[in-house]
Amino acid sequence: MNAIEVSHLSKRFGALTALDDISFSVSEGETFGFLGPNGAGKTTTIRILTGISYPTSGTATIFGHDIGRDTIAARQSMGIVSETSNVYDDLTAWQNMIFSAELYHVGRYEREKKATELLTTFDLYERRNDKVHGFSKGMKRRLTIAMGLVNSPRLLFLDEPTSGLDVQSNLIIRDVITGLIHEGVTVFLTTHNIEEANLMCDRVAIVNRGIIAAIDAPERLKNTIQSVQSVVVSFDHSSAQQLDEIHHLSMVNDAIKEGDKFRLYTEDPATVIESVMAYAHTRNLRVTSISTLGPSLEDVFIRLTGLQRTGGAIHAID
Amino acid sequence: MPSTEEGKAGAWFARFSHEISAAWAISRKDMITYYIKPNIIVMGILFPFFMFLAFAIGKNAPPGTLIPGLIAITLLFSASSIEPVSIPIERRVKTFDRLLSAPISLHSLVFGESISGFLYSLGIACFPLIVGIILFATPIEHAPVLVIAMALTAFCFATLGTLFAAYPTENVGEVMSILNTVRLPLIFISGVFIPLSAMPQIGQEIALFSPLTYGNDMIVYAYTGTSLFSPLLDILALVIFILIFQFAANRLYKKFNE
Ligand SMILES: Nc1ncnc2c1ncn2[C@@H]1O[C@H](COP(=O)(O)OP(=O)(O)O)[C@@H](O)[C@H]1O
Ligand SMILES: [Mg+2]
């Protein structure tokens, strides 16, 4: 049985079509990523799959339970981590955990055990008796995720789990999610962070304007645009006009500056390497490193969504 | 293996007890979080008190006889003030999504929200009750009837508050002003300040549609032993209002969930 089965789902808000006839399925144990820019329809999809919002048309089932007709059964096995860290500021971390457990009918003994365990994992146990009011953004995020796990869900919805967080919180969160994946928990994750999708997901759906542009494993998505390759080069001196000059070398389709390196997009890396070496020679520059790269998930993403590359690399499209 | 009938009954009972405990968890959360919010203290405690003072001063009835009416409007204002504050706030900080996405029936959510208003107003209404006993030695003819009357009235208005809080806004003031256009007129047409017999025909007819009429009537009966309707009719009317509000709230929360 599939963990999630979505069939011809559409959602309109007045004149705006937020989701346009999307279909996909997620099998049990899979980590499935919904990757797309802001406004793509990621949160709308999660709200429908968790039964908070209703589709305009189409159906969705969770472990075989229709989310519209068999809502309570469908929800019992899911954990939900929403985009905003929706914790109760006037309750303590502990009270938040217990409240969440009570909503999911977790028994008294089990919920205290689970709350202790999760607060420890998320490095919040020492602060368990403090009101959440004074917590940092990262702490609230961690608490939100801990609350989503208190019923030991088989399916976890994560809406942008690590967006805009500090490094420590990010590391803990990624670690925990990786652990859950090992335990066989199905994870549905939305993100606009391409690297996150690439690292964590078995399969990724690229969504834009309510449409799924492609669904596949990250590596297979990259293979679909093998023609986009790149040469990464760095010189011993760099100056402002270099980017413009190498942009105009033969066979270079696009050039961007990535830190102290330049990345040149091409269909013909061999020719580009030759012309870069020649360019270095005429300008009296030494090439300190040069390598060729296949397409990144970001390239696939940009190709499929038609987004523009703006200056540096677009790792997170904020 | 139990028979399927027994199994069904068992599953139904487990489901029911889950729903009740979730509803209770929701109301406990409200109690910790919202009982002391300034908005609620002003609308739930101070407002009915001053409202009443304003009217009591103009009358030359002995103050003790005003206690039943004071209890009735205290119940109205305090019970219906919790949810119209808590729910818009929870919409704004998105904790409301937690409640909407929990594996519980929407009825339990509505019921749980109402319980917190119910308990709050019973607590608040103890003040006029105790003031009546201590300061004015107001006699209570039927104490058990008073308990039932206060409980039903409180629950009815708590559910009314939950119903109005279904209005899909993140702004507390918006719900409050809509609610006030309903509950302020209620105190004038329900026999609290002006006896129903002193009202014109049309007023008396409108009064039949106000739950406060029955709540007030039953509280007056508990104090004095005389009333317009029988206490049984008052109970029936209040229960019907509670059911109407509960089901209407359930429908509206569903509808406004887009
Ligand atoms: N409640 C709503 N009313 C009207 N429009 C909405 C509502 N929720 C989302 N939208 C619109 O639907 C589109 C998709 O939004 P959303 O799913 O939140 O995007 P994402 O999570 O991918 O950033 C956006 O254009 C957004 O403005
Ligand atoms: Mg979103």
Coordinates of C-alpha atoms in Angstrom, one line a residue, chain A residues 49-187:
Chain A
L49 CA -3.0 16.0 2.5
T50 CA -3.5 16.6 6.3
G51 CA -7.2 17.5 5.9
I52 CA -7.0 21.1 7.0
S53 CA -8.0 22.4 3.6
Y54 CA -10.2 20.7 1.0
P55 CA -9.4 20.2 -2.7
T56 CA -11.5 21.8 -5.3
S57 CA -11.4 18.5 -7.1
G58 CA -9.4 15.3 -7.0
T59 CA -8.7 12.8 -4.2
A60 CA -5.9 12.0 -1.8
T61 CA -5.5 8.9 0.4
I62 CA -3.1 8.3 3.3
F63 CA -2.3 4.6 3.9
G64 CA -5.5 3.8 2.0
H65 CA -7.7 6.2 4.0
D66 CA -9.4 8.9 2.0
I67 CA -8.4 12.2 3.7
G68 CA -11.8 13.7 3.1
R69 CA -14.1 10.8 4.1
D70 CA -11.9 8.9 6.6
T71 CA -10.1 11.9 8.0
I72 CA -9.5 10.8 11.6
A73 CA -8.1 7.4 10.6
A74 CA -5.9 9.0 8.0
R75 CA -4.5 11.5 10.5
Q76 CA -3.9 9.0 13.3
S77 CA -0.7 7.8 11.7
M78 CA 0.7 11.1 10.6
G79 CA 3.0 13.7 12.2
I80 CA 2.7 17.3 10.9
V81 CA 5.3 20.0 11.1
S82 CA 3.9 23.1 9.6
E83 CA 5.8 25.9 7.9
T84 CA 5.4 28.3 10.9
S85 CA 6.7 27.1 14.2
N86 CA 3.2 26.9 15.8
V87 CA 3.9 26.3 19.4
Y88 CA 2.1 27.8 22.4
D89 CA 4.2 30.6 23.8
D90 CA 2.4 30.7 27.1
L91 CA 2.9 27.0 27.7
T92 CA 6.2 25.4 28.7
A93 CA 8.1 23.1 26.3
W94 CA 6.9 20.1 28.3
Q95 CA 3.3 21.3 28.3
N96 CA 3.4 21.8 24.6
M97 CA 4.7 18.2 24.1
I98 CA 2.0 16.7 26.4
F99 CA -0.8 18.7 24.8
S100 CA 0.3 17.5 21.4
A101 CA 0.4 13.9 22.7
E102 CA -3.1 14.3 24.1
L103 CA -4.5 15.4 20.8
Y104 CA -3.1 12.2 19.3
H105 CA -4.4 10.0 22.0
V106 CA -0.9 8.9 23.2
G107 CA -1.3 7.2 26.6
R108 CA -0.1 8.8 29.8
Y109 CA 3.0 6.6 30.4
E110 CA 3.9 6.7 26.7
R111 CA 3.6 10.4 26.3
E112 CA 5.8 11.2 29.2
K113 CA 8.4 8.8 27.9
K114 CA 8.1 10.1 24.4
A115 CA 8.3 13.8 25.6
T116 CA 11.4 13.1 27.6
E117 CA 13.0 11.3 24.8
L118 CA 12.2 13.8 22.1
L119 CA 13.1 16.9 24.2
T120 CA 16.5 15.3 24.9
T121 CA 17.1 14.5 21.2
F122 CA 16.3 18.1 20.2
D123 CA 18.5 19.5 23.0
L124 CA 15.6 21.1 24.8
Y125 CA 15.2 18.9 27.9
E126 CA 17.1 21.3 30.2
R127 CA 14.6 24.0 29.2
R128 CA 11.5 21.8 29.4
N129 CA 9.9 23.8 32.3
D130 CA 10.5 27.2 30.6
K131 CA 7.7 29.0 28.8
V132 CA 8.3 28.8 25.1
H133 CA 7.9 32.6 25.0
G134 CA 11.6 33.2 25.4
F135 CA 12.8 30.5 23.0
S136 CA 14.9 31.4 20.0
K137 CA 13.6 30.7 16.4
G138 CA 15.7 27.6 16.2
M139 CA 14.5 26.2 19.5
K140 CA 10.9 26.8 18.5
R141 CA 11.5 25.0 15.3
R142 CA 13.0 22.1 17.1
L143 CA 10.1 22.0 19.5
T144 CA 7.6 22.1 16.6
I145 CA 9.3 19.0 15.1
A146 CA 9.5 17.2 18.4
M147 CA 5.7 17.9 18.8
G148 CA 5.1 16.4 15.3
L149 CA 6.9 13.2 16.4
V150 CA 5.2 12.6 19.7
N151 CA 2.7 10.1 18.3
S152 CA 5.5 8.1 16.6
P153 CA 4.0 8.7 13.1
R154 CA 4.5 6.4 10.2
L155 CA 4.3 9.3 7.9
L156 CA 5.8 12.7 8.6
F157 CA 4.9 15.9 6.8
L158 CA 7.6 18.5 7.0
D159 CA 6.9 21.9 5.5
E160 CA 10.2 23.7 5.0
P161 CA 11.8 22.1 8.1
T162 CA 15.1 24.0 8.1
S163 CA 14.3 27.2 6.2
G164 CA 16.2 30.2 7.7
L165 CA 17.6 28.4 10.8
D166 CA 20.9 28.5 12.6
V167 CA 23.5 25.9 11.9
Q168 CA 23.1 24.0 15.2
S169 CA 19.4 23.6 14.8
N170 CA 19.8 22.6 11.2
L171 CA 22.3 19.9 12.1
I172 CA 20.1 18.4 14.8
I173 CA 17.0 18.5 12.6
R174 CA 18.8 16.9 9.6
D175 CA 20.2 14.2 12.0
V176 CA 16.8 13.4 13.4
I177 CA 15.2 13.2 10.0
T178 CA 18.0 10.9 8.7
G179 CA 17.4 8.7 11.8
L180 CA 13.6 8.5 11.1
I181 CA 14.3 7.6 7.5
H182 CA 16.5 4.7 8.7
E183 CA 13.6 3.6 10.9
G184 CA 11.4 3.3 7.9
V185 CA 9.3 6.4 8.5
T186 CA 7.8 7.8 5.3
V187 CA 8.8 11.5 5.0

